[in-house]
Short mmCIF file of C-alpha atoms in Angstrom, two decimals:
data_model
loop_
_atom_site.label_atom_id
_atom_site.label_comp_id
_atom_site.label_asym_id
_atom_site.label_seq_id
_atom_site.Cartn_x
_atom_site.Cartn_y
_atom_site.Cartn_z
CA MET C 1364 -34.54 81.93 -51.52
CA ALA C 1365 -35.86 85.53 -51.96
CA VAL C 1366 -33.97 88.68 -53.10
CA VAL C 1367 -34.49 91.30 -50.30
CA THR C 1368 -33.62 94.90 -49.68
CA GLY C 1369 -32.83 95.56 -46.06
CA TYR C 1370 -31.83 98.55 -44.03
CA GLY C 1371 -29.29 98.62 -41.27
CA THR C 1372 -29.60 100.66 -38.05
CA GLY C 1373 -27.41 103.33 -39.68
CA TYR C 1374 -29.50 103.84 -42.79
CA LYS C 1375 -33.04 105.12 -42.93
CA ASP C 1376 -35.83 102.87 -44.19
CA PRO C 1377 -37.83 104.93 -46.73
CA ALA C 1378 -41.05 103.51 -45.38
CA ALA C 1379 -40.11 104.35 -41.64
CA LEU C 1380 -41.61 107.37 -40.17
CA ASN C 1381 -38.74 108.21 -37.58
CA PRO C 1382 -35.23 109.16 -38.70
CA VAL C 1383 -32.33 107.16 -37.81
CA SER C 1384 -30.63 107.71 -34.44
CA ALA C 1385 -27.62 110.01 -34.92
CA VAL C 1386 -25.37 107.76 -32.84
CA PHE C 1387 -25.91 104.99 -35.45
CA ALA C 1388 -25.51 107.16 -38.58
CA GLU C 1389 -23.15 109.88 -37.57
CA GLY C 1390 -21.71 109.16 -34.09
CA THR C 1391 -18.63 110.80 -32.98
CA GLU C 1392 -15.96 108.34 -31.77
CA LYS C 1393 -14.29 108.93 -28.53
CA SER C 1394 -12.06 106.68 -26.32
CA ILE C 1395 -10.76 106.23 -22.79
CA ASN C 1396 -7.15 105.34 -22.82
CA SER C 1397 -6.48 104.39 -19.10
CA GLN C 1398 -3.65 102.50 -17.60
CA ILE C 1399 -4.02 100.79 -14.29
CA SER C 1400 -1.23 99.75 -11.99
CA ILE C 1401 -1.91 96.37 -10.30
CA ALA C 1402 0.60 95.65 -7.53
CA ASN C 1403 1.63 92.17 -6.58
CA GLY C 1404 -0.74 90.95 -3.91
CA ASP C 1405 -3.62 93.02 -4.75
CA SER C 1406 -6.34 90.76 -3.69
CA ALA C 1407 -9.63 89.47 -5.32
CA THR C 1408 -12.47 92.07 -5.30
CA SER C 1409 -9.90 94.86 -5.85
CA VAL C 1410 -11.42 97.67 -8.04
CA TYR C 1411 -9.71 99.97 -10.29
CA TYR C 1412 -11.52 102.90 -11.97
CA VAL C 1413 -10.77 103.20 -15.66
CA GLY C 1414 -12.99 106.22 -16.80
CA LYS C 1415 -16.34 107.31 -17.52
CA VAL C 1416 -18.59 107.00 -20.51
CA PRO C 1417 -21.96 108.92 -21.39
CA SER C 1418 -24.76 106.81 -20.34
CA ASN C 1419 -26.17 106.81 -23.90
CA ALA C 1420 -23.02 105.93 -25.61
CA LEU C 1421 -22.40 102.81 -27.72
CA ILE C 1422 -19.43 100.88 -26.60
CA SER C 1423 -17.44 99.76 -29.70
CA PRO C 1424 -16.45 96.06 -30.17
CA ARG C 1425 -13.10 97.34 -31.19
CA SER C 1426 -12.29 98.21 -27.52
CA ASN C 1427 -9.42 96.28 -26.04
CA VAL C 1428 -7.45 95.56 -22.98
CA PHE C 1429 -3.57 95.02 -23.25
CA VAL C 1430 -1.99 93.02 -20.46
CA PRO C 1431 1.62 91.82 -20.02
CA ALA C 1432 2.16 88.37 -18.72
CA THR C 1433 1.25 88.63 -14.99
CA ALA C 1434 1.05 85.66 -12.57
CA GLY C 1435 -2.28 85.29 -10.83
CA LEU C 1436 -4.32 87.47 -13.17
CA THR C 1437 -6.75 84.67 -13.92
CA ASP C 1438 -10.06 86.69 -13.32
CA TYR C 1439 -10.29 89.99 -14.89
CA SER C 1440 -13.64 91.65 -15.28
CA LEU C 1441 -14.70 95.15 -16.87
CA GLY C 1442 -17.98 96.69 -16.24
CA PHE C 1443 -20.29 99.36 -14.47
CA THR C 1444 -21.62 99.95 -11.18
CA GLY C 1445 -24.42 97.38 -10.65
CA ALA C 1446 -22.98 95.22 -13.56
CA PRO C 1447 -19.23 94.72 -12.90
CA LYS C 1448 -18.95 92.01 -15.49
CA ALA C 1449 -21.09 93.67 -18.25
CA LEU C 1450 -18.28 94.09 -20.69
CA MET C 1451 -15.65 91.50 -19.77
CA SER C 1452 -16.42 88.67 -17.56
CA SER C 1453 -13.80 86.83 -15.45
CA VAL C 1454 -11.25 86.59 -18.44
CA ASP C 1455 -8.08 84.76 -17.66
CA VAL C 1456 -5.43 87.26 -18.89
CA HIS C 1457 -2.36 85.92 -16.92
CA LEU C 1458 -0.50 84.85 -20.03
CA GLY C 1459 -0.69 88.40 -21.37
CA GLY C 1460 -1.99 89.72 -24.87
CA THR C 1461 -4.61 91.76 -26.24
CA PHE C 1462 -8.20 90.93 -25.16
CA SER C 1463 -11.63 92.20 -26.27
CA ALA C 1464 -12.92 94.57 -23.63
CA VAL C 1465 -16.43 93.65 -24.77
CA SER C 1466 -16.08 89.89 -24.78
CA ALA C 1467 -19.22 89.45 -22.54
CA VAL C 1468 -21.38 91.43 -24.96
CA ALA C 1469 -23.15 89.41 -27.61
CA VAL C 1470 -23.02 90.80 -31.19
CA THR C 1471 -26.79 91.36 -31.15
CA ASN C 1472 -26.18 93.65 -28.29
CA TYR C 1473 -23.54 96.00 -29.91
CA ILE C 1474 -26.36 98.51 -30.56
CA GLN C 1475 -27.36 98.79 -26.95
CA ARG C 1476 -26.50 101.94 -25.09
CA ALA C 1477 -24.09 101.79 -22.20
CA TRP C 1478 -27.08 102.26 -19.69
CA GLN C 1479 -28.65 99.17 -21.21
CA LEU C 1480 -25.35 97.06 -21.00
CA ALA C 1481 -25.26 98.31 -17.29
CA GLY C 1482 -28.68 96.63 -16.76
CA LEU C 1483 -30.54 99.85 -15.97
CA ALA C 1484 -34.25 100.07 -16.67
CA SER C 1485 -33.92 103.54 -18.15
CA ASP C 1486 -31.31 106.10 -19.12
CA PRO C 1487 -30.23 107.92 -16.10
CA GLY C 1488 -28.45 110.54 -18.18
CA GLY C 1489 -24.91 111.72 -17.51
CA MET C 1490 -21.84 109.52 -17.13
CA LEU C 1491 -21.28 105.91 -16.01
CA ASP C 1492 -18.22 104.69 -14.36
CA VAL C 1493 -16.11 101.90 -16.05
CA PHE C 1494 -14.06 99.76 -13.73
CA VAL C 1495 -11.98 96.66 -13.50
CA THR C 1496 -12.61 94.09 -10.73
CA LEU C 1497 -10.08 91.25 -9.81
CA GLY C 1498 -11.60 88.03 -9.18
CA ALA C 1499 -8.26 86.46 -8.15
CA ALA C 1500 -5.35 87.91 -6.31
CA ALA C 1501 -2.33 89.18 -8.51
CA GLY C 1502 0.82 87.21 -8.01
CA ALA C 1503 2.86 89.89 -9.64
CA ALA C 1504 2.79 93.73 -10.53
CA ALA C 1505 1.39 94.82 -13.96
CA LEU C 1506 0.63 97.97 -15.75
CA VAL C 1507 -2.55 97.12 -17.76
CA HIS C 1508 -3.84 99.40 -20.54
CA ASN C 1509 -7.61 99.70 -21.16
CA GLU C 1510 -8.89 101.35 -24.38
CA ILE C 1511 -12.54 101.74 -24.36
CA ILE C 1512 -13.83 103.12 -27.60
CA PHE C 1513 -17.37 104.58 -27.52
CA LYS C 1514 -19.76 106.49 -29.82
CA LYS C 1515 -22.05 109.28 -29.03
CA ALA C 1516 -24.28 111.43 -31.02
#
């Protein structure tokens, strides 16, 4: 075993030429707090727009979805245009509770920008839509709260 000195993405390595990206070292935290109303009988492939995030934002792993027990909500996804399951992929939320809004994101990808999580080849700039898609019909009505926490420079 060796003793090492390492530097995280939020701390500048003294030997590095480039500075640390501001979003990693001093990012401003913001959030979307958006409730969506799901009606009894809303069918599979129903879409609910939650909000917008800057394309270069980091989505926080502390983001959550709060769901009451709701019959039929067995396939709840959260993502972006072109990547509707990028953040949450087909999660069964019918028993209710608090769910990670980034359960589909691997820990190694927590430093990826929203545009990267959306599967885009480059940063388009501007804002990206965040939305929910149902993969199964709702068997009851529910008011679901989505808290998407993001950091930007």
